[in-house]
Amino acid sequence: MVRPMGSDQDSERLVRDFCDAFVAHDAEALRPFLADDVTYHNIPMDPIDGVDATIAFLAGFLGMCDKLDFEMRHVVARGDVVLTERVDTFTIGQVVAPVPVMGTFEITDGKISAWRDYFDLAQVTKLFTGEGAS
């Protein structure tokens, strides 16, 4: 099945705006970017299906963090696929934990329909237990 592809610029703008929206620290602010049937998958963990489940997960996740910033290192868009190389920095109390992440976003009808993030879970565990965080 061939899907029509959006423009590279539109897809990239959607993903950049979505990542920028995390600064508001409000999971509901992310809902307009996501398709109803979105699949969100942090690759070391089980995938989450559907916008309501994704928003609920993100709300719980954001609730643990005092602050979350996404630093985009590289973004490549081709039609309805956007690849991001990022450093996601989580602040939880005195712990500031920068995590290198590679993300893949698929766009359908102007919304994110699939979002996969690849990162080292062992590194994240060390950061959040205070071994290697600043």
mmCIF file with all atom_site columns, C-alpha atoms in Angstrom:
data_model
loop_
_atom_site.group_PDB
_atom_site.id
_atom_site.type_symbol
_atom_site.label_atom_id
_atom_site.label_alt_id
_atom_site.label_comp_id
_atom_site.label_asym_id
_atom_site.label_entity_id
_atom_site.label_seq_id
_atom_site.pdbx_PDB_ins_code
_atom_site.Cartn_x
_atom_site.Cartn_y
_atom_site.Cartn_z
_atom_site.occupancy
_atom_site.B_iso_or_equiv
_atom_site.pdbx_formal_charge
_atom_site.auth_seq_id
_atom_site.auth_comp_id
_atom_site.auth_asym_id
_atom_site.auth_atom_id
_atom_site.pdbx_PDB_model_num
ATOM 1   C CA . MET A 1 1   ? 0.000  0.000  0.000  1.00 0.00 ? 1   MET A CA 1
ATOM 2   C CA . VAL A 1 2   ? 1.409  3.379  -0.982 1.00 0.00 ? 2   VAL A CA 1
ATOM 3   C CA . ARG A 1 3   ? 0.613  6.248  1.356  1.00 0.00 ? 3   ARG A CA 1
ATOM 4   C CA . PRO A 1 4   ? 0.734  9.839  0.196  1.00 0.00 ? 4   PRO A CA 1
ATOM 5   C CA . MET A 1 5   ? 3.653  11.579 1.819  1.00 0.00 ? 5   MET A CA 1
ATOM 6   C CA . GLY A 1 6   ? 3.530  15.014 3.353  1.00 0.00 ? 6   GLY A CA 1
ATOM 7   C CA . SER A 1 7   ? 6.228  17.541 2.669  1.00 0.00 ? 7   SER A CA 1
ATOM 8   C CA . ASP A 1 8   ? 9.525  17.085 4.455  1.00 0.00 ? 8   ASP A CA 1
ATOM 9   C CA . GLN A 1 9   ? 9.198  20.580 5.950  1.00 0.00 ? 9   GLN A CA 1
ATOM 10  C CA . ASP A 1 10  ? 5.652  19.973 7.272  1.00 0.00 ? 10  ASP A CA 1
ATOM 11  C CA . SER A 1 11  ? 6.649  16.678 8.884  1.00 0.00 ? 11  SER A CA 1
ATOM 12  C CA . GLU A 1 12  ? 9.780  18.151 10.439 1.00 0.00 ? 12  GLU A CA 1
ATOM 13  C CA . ARG A 1 13  ? 7.852  21.190 11.745 1.00 0.00 ? 13  ARG A CA 1
ATOM 14  C CA . LEU A 1 14  ? 5.218  18.936 13.348 1.00 0.00 ? 14  LEU A CA 1
ATOM 15  C CA . VAL A 1 15  ? 7.868  16.890 15.189 1.00 0.00 ? 15  VAL A CA 1
ATOM 16  C CA . ARG A 1 16  ? 9.854  19.958 16.266 1.00 0.00 ? 16  ARG A CA 1
ATOM 17  C CA . ASP A 1 17  ? 6.664  21.613 17.565 1.00 0.00 ? 17  ASP A CA 1
ATOM 18  C CA . PHE A 1 18  ? 5.715  18.402 19.388 1.00 0.00 ? 18  PHE A CA 1
ATOM 19  C CA . CYS A 1 19  ? 9.118  18.160 21.074 1.00 0.00 ? 19  CYS A CA 1
ATOM 20  C CA . ASP A 1 20  ? 9.033  21.867 21.946 1.00 0.00 ? 20  ASP A CA 1
ATOM 21  C CA . ALA A 1 21  ? 5.599  21.357 23.574 1.00 0.00 ? 21  ALA A CA 1
ATOM 22  C CA . PHE A 1 22  ? 7.179  19.193 26.286 1.00 0.00 ? 22  PHE A CA 1
ATOM 23  C CA . VAL A 1 23  ? 8.549  22.359 27.893 1.00 0.00 ? 23  VAL A CA 1
ATOM 24  C CA . ALA A 1 24  ? 4.972  23.181 28.996 1.00 0.00 ? 24  ALA A CA 1
ATOM 25  C CA . HIS A 1 25  ? 5.150  20.083 31.225 1.00 0.00 ? 25  HIS A CA 1
ATOM 26  C CA . ASP A 1 26  ? 1.517  19.263 30.362 1.00 0.00 ? 26  ASP A CA 1
ATOM 27  C CA . ALA A 1 27  ? 0.710  15.932 28.711 1.00 0.00 ? 27  ALA A CA 1
ATOM 28  C CA . GLU A 1 28  ? -2.653 17.217 27.453 1.00 0.00 ? 28  GLU A CA 1
ATOM 29  C CA . ALA A 1 29  ? -0.808 19.882 25.445 1.00 0.00 ? 29  ALA A CA 1
ATOM 30  C CA . LEU A 1 30  ? 0.680  16.989 23.432 1.00 0.00 ? 30  LEU A CA 1
ATOM 31  C CA . ARG A 1 31  ? -2.677 15.435 22.484 1.00 0.00 ? 31  ARG A CA 1
ATOM 32  C CA . PRO A 1 32  ? -3.292 17.615 19.376 1.00 0.00 ? 32  PRO A CA 1
ATOM 33  C CA . PHE A 1 33  ? -0.079 16.303 17.804 1.00 0.00 ? 33  PHE A CA 1
ATOM 34  C CA . LEU A 1 34  ? -1.034 12.623 18.127 1.00 0.00 ? 34  LEU A CA 1
ATOM 35  C CA . ALA A 1 35  ? -3.306 10.441 15.998 1.00 0.00 ? 35  ALA A CA 1
ATOM 36  C CA . ASP A 1 36  ? -6.093 8.643  17.875 1.00 0.00 ? 36  ASP A CA 1
ATOM 37  C CA . ASP A 1 37  ? -4.452 5.292  17.087 1.00 0.00 ? 37  ASP A CA 1
ATOM 38  C CA . VAL A 1 38  ? -0.871 6.377  17.820 1.00 0.00 ? 38  VAL A CA 1
ATOM 39  C CA . THR A 1 39  ? 1.656  3.791  18.944 1.00 0.00 ? 39  THR A CA 1
ATOM 40  C CA . TYR A 1 40  ? 4.316  5.084  21.340 1.00 0.00 ? 40  TYR A CA 1
ATOM 41  C CA . HIS A 1 41  ? 7.225  2.738  21.926 1.00 0.00 ? 41  HIS A CA 1
ATOM 42  C CA . ASN A 1 42  ? 10.241 3.286  24.123 1.00 0.00 ? 42  ASN A CA 1
ATOM 43  C CA . ILE A 1 43  ? 12.078 0.379  22.569 1.00 0.00 ? 43  ILE A CA 1
ATOM 44  C CA . PRO A 1 44  ? 13.420 -1.158 25.803 1.00 0.00 ? 44  PRO A CA 1
ATOM 45  C CA . MET A 1 45  ? 9.813  -1.309 27.089 1.00 0.00 ? 45  MET A CA 1
ATOM 46  C CA . ASP A 1 46  ? 6.411  -2.484 25.847 1.00 0.00 ? 46  ASP A CA 1
ATOM 47  C CA . PRO A 1 47  ? 4.619  -0.291 23.269 1.00 0.00 ? 47  PRO A CA 1
ATOM 48  C CA . ILE A 1 48  ? 1.623  1.840  24.224 1.00 0.00 ? 48  ILE A CA 1
ATOM 49  C CA . ASP A 1 49  ? -1.309 1.968  21.814 1.00 0.00 ? 49  ASP A CA 1
ATOM 50  C CA . GLY A 1 50  ? -3.857 4.757  21.465 1.00 0.00 ? 50  GLY A CA 1
ATOM 51  C CA . VAL A 1 51  ? -3.833 8.450  22.246 1.00 0.00 ? 51  VAL A CA 1
ATOM 52  C CA . ASP A 1 52  ? -5.512 8.139  25.659 1.00 0.00 ? 52  ASP A CA 1
ATOM 53  C CA . ALA A 1 53  ? -3.041 5.511  26.895 1.00 0.00 ? 53  ALA A CA 1
ATOM 54  C CA . THR A 1 54  ? -0.122 7.513  25.499 1.00 0.00 ? 54  THR A CA 1
ATOM 55  C CA . ILE A 1 55  ? -1.275 10.727 27.172 1.00 0.00 ? 55  ILE A CA 1
ATOM 56  C CA . ALA A 1 56  ? -1.815 8.860  30.465 1.00 0.00 ? 56  ALA A CA 1
ATOM 57  C CA . PHE A 1 57  ? 1.710  7.416  30.288 1.00 0.00 ? 57  PHE A CA 1
ATOM 58  C CA . LEU A 1 58  ? 3.230  10.793 29.447 1.00 0.00 ? 58  LEU A CA 1
ATOM 59  C CA . ALA A 1 59  ? 1.274  12.464 32.272 1.00 0.00 ? 59  ALA A CA 1
ATOM 60  C CA . GLY A 1 60  ? 2.676  9.949  34.756 1.00 0.00 ? 60  GLY A CA 1
ATOM 61  C CA . PHE A 1 61  ? 6.148  10.344 33.333 1.00 0.00 ? 61  PHE A CA 1
ATOM 62  C CA . LEU A 1 62  ? 6.019  14.147 33.391 1.00 0.00 ? 62  LEU A CA 1
ATOM 63  C CA . GLY A 1 63  ? 4.655  13.950 36.933 1.00 0.00 ? 63  GLY A CA 1
ATOM 64  C CA . MET A 1 64  ? 7.922  12.333 38.031 1.00 0.00 ? 64  MET A CA 1
ATOM 65  C CA . CYS A 1 65  ? 10.041 15.069 36.446 1.00 0.00 ? 65  CYS A CA 1
ATOM 66  C CA . ASP A 1 66  ? 10.482 18.642 37.584 1.00 0.00 ? 66  ASP A CA 1
ATOM 67  C CA . LYS A 1 67  ? 11.625 19.553 34.087 1.00 0.00 ? 67  LYS A CA 1
ATOM 68  C CA . LEU A 1 68  ? 12.173 17.884 30.710 1.00 0.00 ? 68  LEU A CA 1
ATOM 69  C CA . ASP A 1 69  ? 14.085 19.404 27.799 1.00 0.00 ? 69  ASP A CA 1
ATOM 70  C CA . PHE A 1 70  ? 14.696 17.995 24.331 1.00 0.00 ? 70  PHE A CA 1
ATOM 71  C CA . GLU A 1 71  ? 17.852 19.208 22.598 1.00 0.00 ? 71  GLU A CA 1
ATOM 72  C CA . MET A 1 72  ? 17.705 18.396 18.913 1.00 0.00 ? 72  MET A CA 1
ATOM 73  C CA . ARG A 1 73  ? 21.112 17.461 17.559 1.00 0.00 ? 73  ARG A CA 1
ATOM 74  C CA . HIS A 1 74  ? 19.967 16.342 14.109 1.00 0.00 ? 74  HIS A CA 1
ATOM 75  C CA . VAL A 1 75  ? 16.600 16.057 12.387 1.00 0.00 ? 75  VAL A CA 1
ATOM 76  C CA . VAL A 1 76  ? 16.013 14.345 9.065  1.00 0.00 ? 76  VAL A CA 1
ATOM 77  C CA . ALA A 1 77  ? 12.610 14.324 7.416  1.00 0.00 ? 77  ALA A CA 1
ATOM 78  C CA . ARG A 1 78  ? 11.570 12.455 4.327  1.00 0.00 ? 78  ARG A CA 1
ATOM 79  C CA . GLY A 1 79  ? 7.895  12.617 3.535  1.00 0.00 ? 79  GLY A CA 1
ATOM 80  C CA . ASP A 1 80  ? 5.981  11.192 6.461  1.00 0.00 ? 80  ASP A CA 1
ATOM 81  C CA . VAL A 1 81  ? 9.000  9.909  8.433  1.00 0.00 ? 81  VAL A CA 1
ATOM 82  C CA . VAL A 1 82  ? 11.128 12.063 10.737 1.00 0.00 ? 82  VAL A CA 1
ATOM 83  C CA . LEU A 1 83  ? 14.305 10.867 12.474 1.00 0.00 ? 83  LEU A CA 1
ATOM 84  C CA . THR A 1 84  ? 15.633 12.775 15.455 1.00 0.00 ? 84  THR A CA 1
ATOM 85  C CA . GLU A 1 85  ? 18.921 12.544 17.271 1.00 0.00 ? 85  GLU A CA 1
ATOM 86  C CA . ARG A 1 86  ? 18.273 14.205 20.627 1.00 0.00 ? 86  ARG A CA 1
ATOM 87  C CA . VAL A 1 87  ? 19.530 14.645 24.133 1.00 0.00 ? 87  VAL A CA 1
ATOM 88  C CA . ASP A 1 88  ? 16.555 14.451 26.477 1.00 0.00 ? 88  ASP A CA 1
ATOM 89  C CA . THR A 1 89  ? 17.468 16.032 29.812 1.00 0.00 ? 89  THR A CA 1
ATOM 90  C CA . PHE A 1 90  ? 15.350 15.026 32.788 1.00 0.00 ? 90  PHE A CA 1
ATOM 91  C CA . THR A 1 91  ? 15.462 16.997 36.024 1.00 0.00 ? 91  THR A CA 1
ATOM 92  C CA . ILE A 1 92  ? 14.150 15.189 39.089 1.00 0.00 ? 92  ILE A CA 1
ATOM 93  C CA . GLY A 1 93  ? 14.953 17.026 42.295 1.00 0.00 ? 93  GLY A CA 1
ATOM 94  C CA . GLN A 1 94  ? 18.719 17.507 42.334 1.00 0.00 ? 94  GLN A CA 1
ATOM 95  C CA . VAL A 1 95  ? 19.295 14.896 39.627 1.00 0.00 ? 95  VAL A CA 1
ATOM 96  C CA . VAL A 1 96  ? 19.895 16.260 36.120 1.00 0.00 ? 96  VAL A CA 1
ATOM 97  C CA . ALA A 1 97  ? 20.047 13.353 33.702 1.00 0.00 ? 97  ALA A CA 1
ATOM 98  C CA . PRO A 1 98  ? 20.909 13.900 30.016 1.00 0.00 ? 98  PRO A CA 1
ATOM 99  C CA . VAL A 1 99  ? 19.941 10.876 27.914 1.00 0.00 ? 99  VAL A CA 1
ATOM 100 C CA . PRO A 1 100 ? 21.016 10.410 24.270 1.00 0.00 ? 100 PRO A CA 1
ATOM 101 C CA . VAL A 1 101 ? 17.962 9.311  22.251 1.00 0.00 ? 101 VAL A CA 1
ATOM 102 C CA . MET A 1 102 ? 17.321 8.370  18.644 1.00 0.00 ? 102 MET A CA 1
ATOM 103 C CA . GLY A 1 103 ? 13.668 8.847  17.740 1.00 0.00 ? 103 GLY A CA 1
ATOM 104 C CA . THR A 1 104 ? 11.538 7.834  14.784 1.00 0.00 ? 104 THR A CA 1
ATOM 105 C CA . PHE A 1 105 ? 8.230  9.551  14.087 1.00 0.00 ? 105 PHE A CA 1
ATOM 106 C CA . GLU A 1 106 ? 5.714  8.505  11.446 1.00 0.00 ? 106 GLU A CA 1
ATOM 107 C CA . ILE A 1 107 ? 3.148  11.057 10.309 1.00 0.00 ? 107 ILE A CA 1
ATOM 108 C CA . THR A 1 108 ? -0.330 10.232 8.994  1.00 0.00 ? 108 THR A CA 1
ATOM 109 C CA . ASP A 1 109 ? -2.831 12.920 8.024  1.00 0.00 ? 109 ASP A CA 1
ATOM 110 C CA . GLY A 1 110 ? -0.810 15.623 9.761  1.00 0.00 ? 110 GLY A CA 1
ATOM 111 C CA . LYS A 1 111 ? -0.494 13.815 13.113 1.00 0.00 ? 111 LYS A CA 1
ATOM 112 C CA . ILE A 1 112 ? 2.063  11.538 14.723 1.00 0.00 ? 112 ILE A CA 1
ATOM 113 C CA . SER A 1 113 ? 0.814  7.972  14.232 1.00 0.00 ? 113 SER A CA 1
ATOM 114 C CA . ALA A 1 114 ? 3.925  6.163  15.492 1.00 0.00 ? 114 ALA A CA 1
ATOM 115 C CA . TRP A 1 115 ? 6.715  7.300  17.789 1.00 0.00 ? 115 TRP A CA 1
ATOM 116 C CA . ARG A 1 116 ? 9.651  5.084  18.688 1.00 0.00 ? 116 ARG A CA 1
ATOM 117 C CA . ASP A 1 117 ? 12.541 6.151  20.896 1.00 0.00 ? 117 ASP A CA 1
ATOM 118 C CA . TYR A 1 118 ? 15.757 4.139  21.124 1.00 0.00 ? 118 TYR A CA 1
ATOM 119 C CA . PHE A 1 119 ? 18.030 4.617  24.135 1.00 0.00 ? 119 PHE A CA 1
ATOM 120 C CA . ASP A 1 120 ? 20.228 2.690  26.549 1.00 0.00 ? 120 ASP A CA 1
ATOM 121 C CA . LEU A 1 121 ? 18.018 1.611  29.463 1.00 0.00 ? 121 LEU A CA 1
ATOM 122 C CA . ALA A 1 122 ? 21.070 0.679  31.576 1.00 0.00 ? 122 ALA A CA 1
ATOM 123 C CA . GLN A 1 123 ? 22.379 4.228  31.196 1.00 0.00 ? 123 GLN A CA 1
ATOM 124 C CA . VAL A 1 124 ? 19.004 5.683  32.196 1.00 0.00 ? 124 VAL A CA 1
ATOM 125 C CA . THR A 1 125 ? 18.853 3.449  35.266 1.00 0.00 ? 125 THR A CA 1
ATOM 126 C CA . LYS A 1 126 ? 22.339 4.587  36.338 1.00 0.00 ? 126 LYS A CA 1
ATOM 127 C CA . LEU A 1 127 ? 21.440 8.236  35.839 1.00 0.00 ? 127 LEU A CA 1
ATOM 128 C CA . PHE A 1 128 ? 18.270 8.018  37.891 1.00 0.00 ? 128 PHE A CA 1
ATOM 129 C CA . THR A 1 129 ? 19.921 6.095  40.715 1.00 0.00 ? 129 THR A CA 1
ATOM 130 C CA . GLY A 1 130 ? 22.517 8.834  41.013 1.00 0.00 ? 130 GLY A CA 1
ATOM 131 C CA . GLU A 1 131 ? 25.403 6.972  39.362 1.00 0.00 ? 131 GLU A CA 1
ATOM 132 C CA . GLY A 1 132 ? 26.541 9.370  36.667 1.00 0.00 ? 132 GLY A CA 1
ATOM 133 C CA . ALA A 1 133 ? 24.001 12.173 36.995 1.00 0.00 ? 133 ALA A CA 1
ATOM 134 C CA . SER A 1 134 ? 25.050 15.751 37.620 1.00 0.00 ? 134 SER A CA 1
#
